[in-house]
């Protein structure tokens, strides 16, 4: 479902304050859980190869949170969906903005939230009509199909945006 809501229903919005340690390459800190919620943050400042860096960072978080190694095919598929969504959002920031500034990933018992901040002015949206046989233009369609919800947060007076997506935690 495409949405223009800045947050999913019932959500208080992006992580406030210093919810996780800033990420050096591969070294984002695990935040202390608050109400069962755990979060990590990775800054891309001065980094190259940001898509594989983001995937590795997300994979490490999934290991720390017990999503990986997966005990079943369903759990493995859920983890792969998270890695694909991270890849798509970071790739879109590279292609359509000035590159990503930061990746945030947070998880509670029911939902995993991915947020990618950039300095771009564009509005992400799935291409319609979606043409599966044509190259390119599938990123937000994939995000839309895999996620419970997604949206864009803009802060008035600040350049850029945060694109967020939420996936259900494996049972």
JSON list of C-alpha atoms in Angstrom, two decimals:
[
{"chain": "A", "resi": 1, "resn": "UNK", "atom": "CA", "xyz": [0.00, 0.00, 0.00]},
{"chain": "A", "resi": 2, "resn": "UNK", "atom": "CA", "xyz": [1.41, 3.37, -0.96]},
{"chain": "A", "resi": 3, "resn": "UNK", "atom": "CA", "xyz": [0.88, 6.00, 1.65]},
{"chain": "A", "resi": 4, "resn": "UNK", "atom": "CA", "xyz": [1.39, 9.68, 2.15]},
{"chain": "A", "resi": 5, "resn": "UNK", "atom": "CA", "xyz": [1.07, 9.41, 5.92]},
{"chain": "A", "resi": 6, "resn": "UNK", "atom": "CA", "xyz": [4.39, 10.27, 7.54]},
{"chain": "A", "resi": 7, "resn": "UNK", "atom": "CA", "xyz": [3.96, 7.37, 9.98]},
{"chain": "A", "resi": 8, "resn": "UNK", "atom": "CA", "xyz": [1.99, 4.17, 10.04]},
{"chain": "A", "resi": 9, "resn": "UNK", "atom": "CA", "xyz": [-1.23, 4.13, 12.09]},
{"chain": "A", "resi": 10, "resn": "UNK", "atom": "CA", "xyz": [-0.50, 4.26, 15.82]},
{"chain": "A", "resi": 11, "resn": "UNK", "atom": "CA", "xyz": [3.19, 5.02, 15.29]},
{"chain": "A", "resi": 12, "resn": "UNK", "atom": "CA", "xyz": [4.77, 7.94, 17.12]},
{"chain": "A", "resi": 13, "resn": "UNK", "atom": "CA", "xyz": [7.15, 8.58, 14.25]},
{"chain": "A", "resi": 14, "resn": "UNK", "atom": "CA", "xyz": [10.87, 8.11, 13.73]},
{"chain": "A", "resi": 15, "resn": "UNK", "atom": "CA", "xyz": [13.12, 7.27, 16.62]},
{"chain": "A", "resi": 16, "resn": "UNK", "atom": "CA", "xyz": [13.50, 10.37, 18.74]},
{"chain": "A", "resi": 17, "resn": "UNK", "atom": "CA", "xyz": [16.62, 11.50, 20.52]},
{"chain": "A", "resi": 18, "resn": "UNK", "atom": "CA", "xyz": [19.67, 9.29, 20.50]},
{"chain": "A", "resi": 19, "resn": "UNK", "atom": "CA", "xyz": [17.90, 5.94, 20.10]},
{"chain": "A", "resi": 20, "resn": "UNK", "atom": "CA", "xyz": [21.00, 4.17, 18.80]},
{"chain": "A", "resi": 21, "resn": "UNK", "atom": "CA", "xyz": [24.68, 4.72, 18.48]},
{"chain": "A", "resi": 22, "resn": "UNK", "atom": "CA", "xyz": [25.92, 6.36, 15.33]},
{"chain": "A", "resi": 23, "resn": "UNK", "atom": "CA", "xyz": [27.30, 3.88, 12.90]},
{"chain": "A", "resi": 24, "resn": "UNK", "atom": "CA", "xyz": [30.84, 3.72, 11.81]},
{"chain": "A", "resi": 25, "resn": "UNK", "atom": "CA", "xyz": [31.14, 1.31, 8.91]},
{"chain": "A", "resi": 26, "resn": "UNK", "atom": "CA", "xyz": [29.70, -1.97, 10.06]},
{"chain": "A", "resi": 27, "resn": "UNK", "atom": "CA", "xyz": [29.77, -0.77, 13.65]},
{"chain": "A", "resi": 28, "resn": "UNK", "atom": "CA", "xyz": [26.37, 0.68, 14.45]},
{"chain": "A", "resi": 29, "resn": "UNK", "atom": "CA", "xyz": [25.58, 0.26, 18.09]},
{"chain": "A", "resi": 30, "resn": "UNK", "atom": "CA", "xyz": [22.73, -1.76, 19.48]},
{"chain": "A", "resi": 31, "resn": "UNK", "atom": "CA", "xyz": [20.49, 0.56, 21.45]},
{"chain": "A", "resi": 32, "resn": "UNK", "atom": "CA", "xyz": [19.18, -0.48, 24.81]},
{"chain": "A", "resi": 33, "resn": "UNK", "atom": "CA", "xyz": [15.70, -1.90, 24.27]},
{"chain": "A", "resi": 34, "resn": "UNK", "atom": "CA", "xyz": [12.90, 0.38, 25.42]},
{"chain": "A", "resi": 35, "resn": "UNK", "atom": "CA", "xyz": [9.66, -1.52, 25.77]},
{"chain": "A", "resi": 36, "resn": "UNK", "atom": "CA", "xyz": [11.15, -4.37, 23.72]},
{"chain": "A", "resi": 37, "resn": "UNK", "atom": "CA", "xyz": [12.23, -2.07, 20.89]},
{"chain": "A", "resi": 38, "resn": "UNK", "atom": "CA", "xyz": [15.81, -2.27, 19.66]},
{"chain": "A", "resi": 39, "resn": "UNK", "atom": "CA", "xyz": [17.38, 0.12, 17.15]},
{"chain": "A", "resi": 40, "resn": "UNK", "atom": "CA", "xyz": [20.56, 0.66, 15.18]},
{"chain": "A", "resi": 41, "resn": "UNK", "atom": "CA", "xyz": [21.72, 3.62, 13.14]},
{"chain": "A", "resi": 42, "resn": "UNK", "atom": "CA", "xyz": [24.39, 3.85, 10.42]},
{"chain": "A", "resi": 43, "resn": "UNK", "atom": "CA", "xyz": [25.77, 7.11, 9.02]},
{"chain": "A", "resi": 44, "resn": "UNK", "atom": "CA", "xyz": [26.95, 7.06, 5.41]},
{"chain": "A", "resi": 45, "resn": "UNK", "atom": "CA", "xyz": [29.04, 10.23, 5.75]},
{"chain": "A", "resi": 46, "resn": "UNK", "atom": "CA", "xyz": [32.08, 9.84, 3.49]},
{"chain": "A", "resi": 47, "resn": "UNK", "atom": "CA", "xyz": [31.36, 6.20, 2.71]},
{"chain": "A", "resi": 48, "resn": "UNK", "atom": "CA", "xyz": [31.44, 4.51, -0.68]},
{"chain": "A", "resi": 49, "resn": "UNK", "atom": "CA", "xyz": [29.80, 1.23, -1.61]},
{"chain": "A", "resi": 50, "resn": "UNK", "atom": "CA", "xyz": [26.80, 2.17, 0.50]},
{"chain": "A", "resi": 51, "resn": "UNK", "atom": "CA", "xyz": [24.37, -0.51, -0.73]},
{"chain": "A", "resi": 52, "resn": "UNK", "atom": "CA", "xyz": [26.52, -3.50, 0.34]},
{"chain": "A", "resi": 53, "resn": "UNK", "atom": "CA", "xyz": [27.49, -1.59, 3.49]},
{"chain": "A", "resi": 54, "resn": "UNK", "atom": "CA", "xyz": [23.79, -1.11, 4.32]},
{"chain": "A", "resi": 55, "resn": "UNK", "atom": "CA", "xyz": [23.00, -4.78, 3.65]},
{"chain": "A", "resi": 56, "resn": "UNK", "atom": "CA", "xyz": [25.87, -5.93, 5.88]},
{"chain": "A", "resi": 57, "resn": "UNK", "atom": "CA", "xyz": [24.76, -3.53, 8.61]},
{"chain": "A", "resi": 58, "resn": "UNK", "atom": "CA", "xyz": [21.16, -4.80, 8.41]},
{"chain": "A", "resi": 59, "resn": "UNK", "atom": "CA", "xyz": [22.35, -8.42, 8.37]},
{"chain": "A", "resi": 60, "resn": "UNK", "atom": "CA", "xyz": [24.34, -7.80, 11.57]},
{"chain": "A", "resi": 61, "resn": "UNK", "atom": "CA", "xyz": [21.26, -6.29, 13.22]},
{"chain": "A", "resi": 62, "resn": "UNK", "atom": "CA", "xyz": [19.15, -9.28, 12.18]},
{"chain": "A", "resi": 63, "resn": "UNK", "atom": "CA", "xyz": [21.74, -11.62, 13.73]},
{"chain": "A", "resi": 64, "resn": "UNK", "atom": "CA", "xyz": [21.80, -9.58, 16.95]},
{"chain": "A", "resi": 65, "resn": "UNK", "atom": "CA", "xyz": [17.99, -9.62, 17.15]},
{"chain": "A", "resi": 66, "resn": "UNK", "atom": "CA", "xyz": [17.65, -13.36, 16.51]},
{"chain": "A", "resi": 67, "resn": "UNK", "atom": "CA", "xyz": [16.17, -13.19, 13.00]},
{"chain": "A", "resi": 68, "resn": "UNK", "atom": "CA", "xyz": [19.29, -14.92, 11.68]},
{"chain": "A", "resi": 69, "resn": "UNK", "atom": "CA", "xyz": [20.33, -17.65, 11.44]},
{"chain": "A", "resi": 70, "resn": "UNK", "atom": "CA", "xyz": [16.80, -18.52, 10.52]},
{"chain": "A", "resi": 71, "resn": "UNK", "atom": "CA", "xyz": [15.29, -21.66, 12.01]},
{"chain": "A", "resi": 72, "resn": "UNK", "atom": "CA", "xyz": [12.71, -22.08, 9.23]},
{"chain": "A", "resi": 73, "resn": "UNK", "atom": "CA", "xyz": [12.10, -21.18, 5.61]},
{"chain": "A", "resi": 74, "resn": "UNK", "atom": "CA", "xyz": [9.53, -18.54, 6.66]},
{"chain": "A", "resi": 75, "resn": "UNK", "atom": "CA", "xyz": [12.00, -16.86, 9.01]},
{"chain": "A", "resi": 76, "resn": "UNK", "atom": "CA", "xyz": [14.71, -16.97, 6.33]},
{"chain": "A", "resi": 77, "resn": "UNK", "atom": "CA", "xyz": [12.32, -15.39, 3.82]},
{"chain": "A", "resi": 78, "resn": "UNK", "atom": "CA", "xyz": [11.41, -12.63, 6.32]},
{"chain": "A", "resi": 79, "resn": "UNK", "atom": "CA", "xyz": [15.10, -11.80, 6.83]},
{"chain": "A", "resi": 80, "resn": "UNK", "atom": "CA", "xyz": [15.73, -11.79, 3.07]},
{"chain": "A", "resi": 81, "resn": "UNK", "atom": "CA", "xyz": [12.77, -9.43, 2.61]},
{"chain": "A", "resi": 82, "resn": "UNK", "atom": "CA", "xyz": [14.33, -7.01, 5.11]},
{"chain": "A", "resi": 83, "resn": "UNK", "atom": "CA", "xyz": [17.67, -7.10, 3.28]},
{"chain": "A", "resi": 84, "resn": "UNK", "atom": "CA", "xyz": [15.93, -6.52, -0.07]},
{"chain": "A", "resi": 85, "resn": "UNK", "atom": "CA", "xyz": [13.96, -3.54, 1.27]},
{"chain": "A", "resi": 86, "resn": "UNK", "atom": "CA", "xyz": [17.14, -2.04, 2.74]},
{"chain": "A", "resi": 87, "resn": "UNK", "atom": "CA", "xyz": [18.86, -2.48, -0.64]},
{"chain": "A", "resi": 88, "resn": "UNK", "atom": "CA", "xyz": [15.98, -0.90, -2.56]},
{"chain": "A", "resi": 89, "resn": "UNK", "atom": "CA", "xyz": [15.64, 2.14, -0.28]},
{"chain": "A", "resi": 90, "resn": "UNK", "atom": "CA", "xyz": [19.38, 2.84, -0.20]},
{"chain": "A", "resi": 91, "resn": "UNK", "atom": "CA", "xyz": [19.65, 2.31, -3.98]},
{"chain": "A", "resi": 92, "resn": "UNK", "atom": "CA", "xyz": [16.79, 4.75, -4.56]},
{"chain": "A", "resi": 93, "resn": "UNK", "atom": "CA", "xyz": [18.57, 7.35, -2.42]},
{"chain": "A", "resi": 94, "resn": "UNK", "atom": "CA", "xyz": [21.68, 6.82, -4.58]},
{"chain": "A", "resi": 95, "resn": "UNK", "atom": "CA", "xyz": [19.80, 7.05, -7.89]},
{"chain": "A", "resi": 96, "resn": "UNK", "atom": "CA", "xyz": [17.21, 9.73, -7.17]},
{"chain": "A", "resi": 97, "resn": "UNK", "atom": "CA", "xyz": [18.66, 11.84, -4.36]},
{"chain": "A", "resi": 98, "resn": "UNK", "atom": "CA", "xyz": [22.21, 12.87, -3.51]},
{"chain": "A", "resi": 99, "resn": "UNK", "atom": "CA", "xyz": [22.85, 9.53, -1.85]},
{"chain": "A", "resi": 100, "resn": "UNK", "atom": "CA", "xyz": [21.72, 8.34, 1.57]},
{"chain": "A", "resi": 101, "resn": "UNK", "atom": "CA", "xyz": [22.73, 10.18, 4.74]},
{"chain": "A", "resi": 102, "resn": "UNK", "atom": "CA", "xyz": [21.66, 7.60, 7.29]},
{"chain": "A", "resi": 103, "resn": "UNK", "atom": "CA", "xyz": [20.05, 4.18, 7.69]},
{"chain": "A", "resi": 104, "resn": "UNK", "atom": "CA", "xyz": [18.00, 3.43, 10.78]},
{"chain": "A", "resi": 105, "resn": "UNK", "atom": "CA", "xyz": [16.57, 0.03, 11.55]},
{"chain": "A", "resi": 106, "resn": "UNK", "atom": "CA", "xyz": [14.41, -0.73, 14.56]},
{"chain": "A", "resi": 107, "resn": "UNK", "atom": "CA", "xyz": [12.59, -3.83, 15.70]},
{"chain": "A", "resi": 108, "resn": "UNK", "atom": "CA", "xyz": [10.07, -4.81, 18.34]},
{"chain": "A", "resi": 109, "resn": "UNK", "atom": "CA", "xyz": [8.24, -8.11, 18.69]},
{"chain": "A", "resi": 110, "resn": "UNK", "atom": "CA", "xyz": [5.84, -7.40, 15.81]},
{"chain": "A", "resi": 111, "resn": "UNK", "atom": "CA", "xyz": [7.37, -4.93, 13.34]},
{"chain": "A", "resi": 112, "resn": "UNK", "atom": "CA", "xyz": [10.74, -4.12, 11.85]},
{"chain": "A", "resi": 113, "resn": "UNK", "atom": "CA", "xyz": [11.08, -0.53, 10.60]},
{"chain": "A", "resi": 114, "resn": "UNK", "atom": "CA", "xyz": [13.67, 0.60, 8.04]},
{"chain": "A", "resi": 115, "resn": "UNK", "atom": "CA", "xyz": [14.33, 4.33, 7.54]},
{"chain": "A", "resi": 116, "resn": "UNK", "atom": "CA", "xyz": [16.67, 5.88, 4.96]},
{"chain": "A", "resi": 117, "resn": "UNK", "atom": "CA", "xyz": [17.34, 9.63, 5.12]},
{"chain": "A", "resi": 118, "resn": "UNK", "atom": "CA", "xyz": [18.66, 11.63, 2.17]},
{"chain": "A", "resi": 119, "resn": "UNK", "atom": "CA", "xyz": [18.86, 15.23, 0.91]},
{"chain": "A", "resi": 120, "resn": "UNK", "atom": "CA", "xyz": [16.66, 14.67, -2.14]},
{"chain": "A", "resi": 121, "resn": "UNK", "atom": "CA", "xyz": [13.54, 16.65, -2.94]},
{"chain": "A", "resi": 122, "resn": "UNK", "atom": "CA", "xyz": [11.77, 13.96, -4.98]},
{"chain": "A", "resi": 123, "resn": "UNK", "atom": "CA", "xyz": [8.76, 11.93, -3.90]},
{"chain": "A", "resi": 124, "resn": "UNK", "atom": "CA", "xyz": [9.25, 8.16, -4.17]},
{"chain": "A", "resi": 125, "resn": "UNK", "atom": "CA", "xyz": [6.37, 6.24, -5.69]},
{"chain": "A", "resi": 126, "resn": "UNK", "atom": "CA", "xyz": [5.89, 2.92, -7.46]},
{"chain": "A", "resi": 127, "resn": "UNK", "atom": "CA", "xyz": [5.70, 3.33, -11.23]},
{"chain": "A", "resi": 128, "resn": "UNK", "atom": "CA", "xyz": [2.22, 2.82, -12.50]},
{"chain": "A", "resi": 129, "resn": "UNK", "atom": "CA", "xyz": [1.37, 0.91, -14.41]},
{"chain": "A", "resi": 130, "resn": "UNK", "atom": "CA", "xyz": [4.07, -1.50, -13.24]},
{"chain": "A", "resi": 131, "resn": "UNK", "atom": "CA", "xyz": [5.67, -3.27, -16.19]},
{"chain": "A", "resi": 132, "resn": "UNK", "atom": "CA", "xyz": [7.38, -6.38, -14.89]},
{"chain": "A", "resi": 133, "resn": "UNK", "atom": "CA", "xyz": [9.19, -7.12, -18.16]},
{"chain": "A", "resi": 134, "resn": "UNK", "atom": "CA", "xyz": [10.97, -3.76, -18.38]},
{"chain": "A", "resi": 135, "resn": "UNK", "atom": "CA", "xyz": [14.26, -3.05, -16.68]},
{"chain": "A", "resi": 136, "resn": "UNK", "atom": "CA", "xyz": [14.38, -0.48, -13.88]},
{"chain": "A", "resi": 137, "resn": "UNK", "atom": "CA", "xyz": [11.62, 1.20, -11.95]},
{"chain": "A", "resi": 138, "resn": "UNK", "atom": "CA", "xyz": [10.82, -1.75, -9.68]},
{"chain": "A", "resi": 139, "resn": "UNK", "atom": "CA", "xyz": [12.26, -0.50, -6.38]},
{"chain": "A", "resi": 140, "resn": "UNK", "atom": "CA", "xyz": [9.24, 1.09, -4.75]},
{"chain": "A", "resi": 141, "resn": "UNK", "atom": "CA", "xyz": [6.94, -1.53, -6.28]},
{"chain": "A", "resi": 142, "resn": "UNK", "atom": "CA", "xyz": [9.02, -4.19, -4.47]},
{"chain": "A", "resi": 143, "resn": "UNK", "atom": "CA", "xyz": [8.91, -2.18, -1.23]},
{"chain": "A", "resi": 144, "resn": "UNK", "atom": "CA", "xyz": [5.14, -1.76, -1.58]},
{"chain": "A", "resi": 145, "resn": "UNK", "atom": "CA", "xyz": [4.64, -5.50, -2.13]},
{"chain": "A", "resi": 146, "resn": "UNK", "atom": "CA", "xyz": [6.90, -6.71, 0.71]},
{"chain": "A", "resi": 147, "resn": "UNK", "atom": "CA", "xyz": [5.99, -4.20, 3.41]},
{"chain": "A", "resi": 148, "resn": "UNK", "atom": "CA", "xyz": [3.04, -3.70, 5.70]},
{"chain": "A", "resi": 149, "resn": "UNK", "atom": "CA", "xyz": [3.24, 0.03, 5.00]},
{"chain": "A", "resi": 150, "resn": "UNK", "atom": "CA", "xyz": [5.68, 2.71, 3.87]},
{"chain": "A", "resi": 151, "resn": "UNK", "atom": "CA", "xyz": [5.83, 6.46, 3.60]},
{"chain": "A", "resi": 152, "resn": "UNK", "atom": "CA", "xyz": [7.88, 9.64, 3.53]},
{"chain": "A", "resi": 153, "resn": "UNK", "atom": "CA", "xyz": [8.70, 12.04, 6.37]},
{"chain": "A", "resi": 154, "resn": "UNK", "atom": "CA", "xyz": [9.73, 15.61, 5.61]},
{"chain": "A", "resi": 155, "resn": "UNK", "atom": "CA", "xyz": [10.79, 18.10, 8.25]},
{"chain": "A", "resi": 156, "resn": "UNK", "atom": "CA", "xyz": [9.71, 21.68, 7.48]},
{"chain": "A", "resi": 157, "resn": "UNK", "atom": "CA", "xyz": [12.69, 23.92, 6.78]},
{"chain": "A", "resi": 158, "resn": "UNK", "atom": "CA", "xyz": [15.08, 21.00, 6.38]},
{"chain": "A", "resi": 159, "resn": "UNK", "atom": "CA", "xyz": [16.33, 19.77, 3.00]},
{"chain": "A", "resi": 160, "resn": "UNK", "atom": "CA", "xyz": [15.65, 16.13, 2.25]},
{"chain": "A", "resi": 161, "resn": "UNK", "atom": "CA", "xyz": [13.38, 13.41, 3.53]},
{"chain": "A", "resi": 162, "resn": "UNK", "atom": "CA", "xyz": [13.23, 10.08, 5.29]},
{"chain": "A", "resi": 163, "resn": "UNK", "atom": "CA", "xyz": [11.66, 7.15, 3.48]},
{"chain": "A", "resi": 164, "resn": "UNK", "atom": "CA", "xyz": [10.42, 4.49, 5.88]},
{"chain": "A", "resi": 165, "resn": "UNK", "atom": "CA", "xyz": [9.07, 0.99, 5.45]},
{"chain": "A", "resi": 166, "resn": "UNK", "atom": "CA", "xyz": [7.71, -1.53, 7.93]},
{"chain": "A", "resi": 167, "resn": "UNK", "atom": "CA", "xyz": [7.79, -5.31, 7.69]},
{"chain": "A", "resi": 168, "resn": "UNK", "atom": "CA", "xyz": [6.13, -7.86, 9.93]},
{"chain": "A", "resi": 169, "resn": "UNK", "atom": "CA", "xyz": [8.38, -9.78, 12.29]},
{"chain": "A", "resi": 170, "resn": "UNK", "atom": "CA", "xyz": [8.50, -13.53, 11.65]},
{"chain": "A", "resi": 171, "resn": "UNK", "atom": "CA", "xyz": [6.23, -15.68, 13.81]}
]
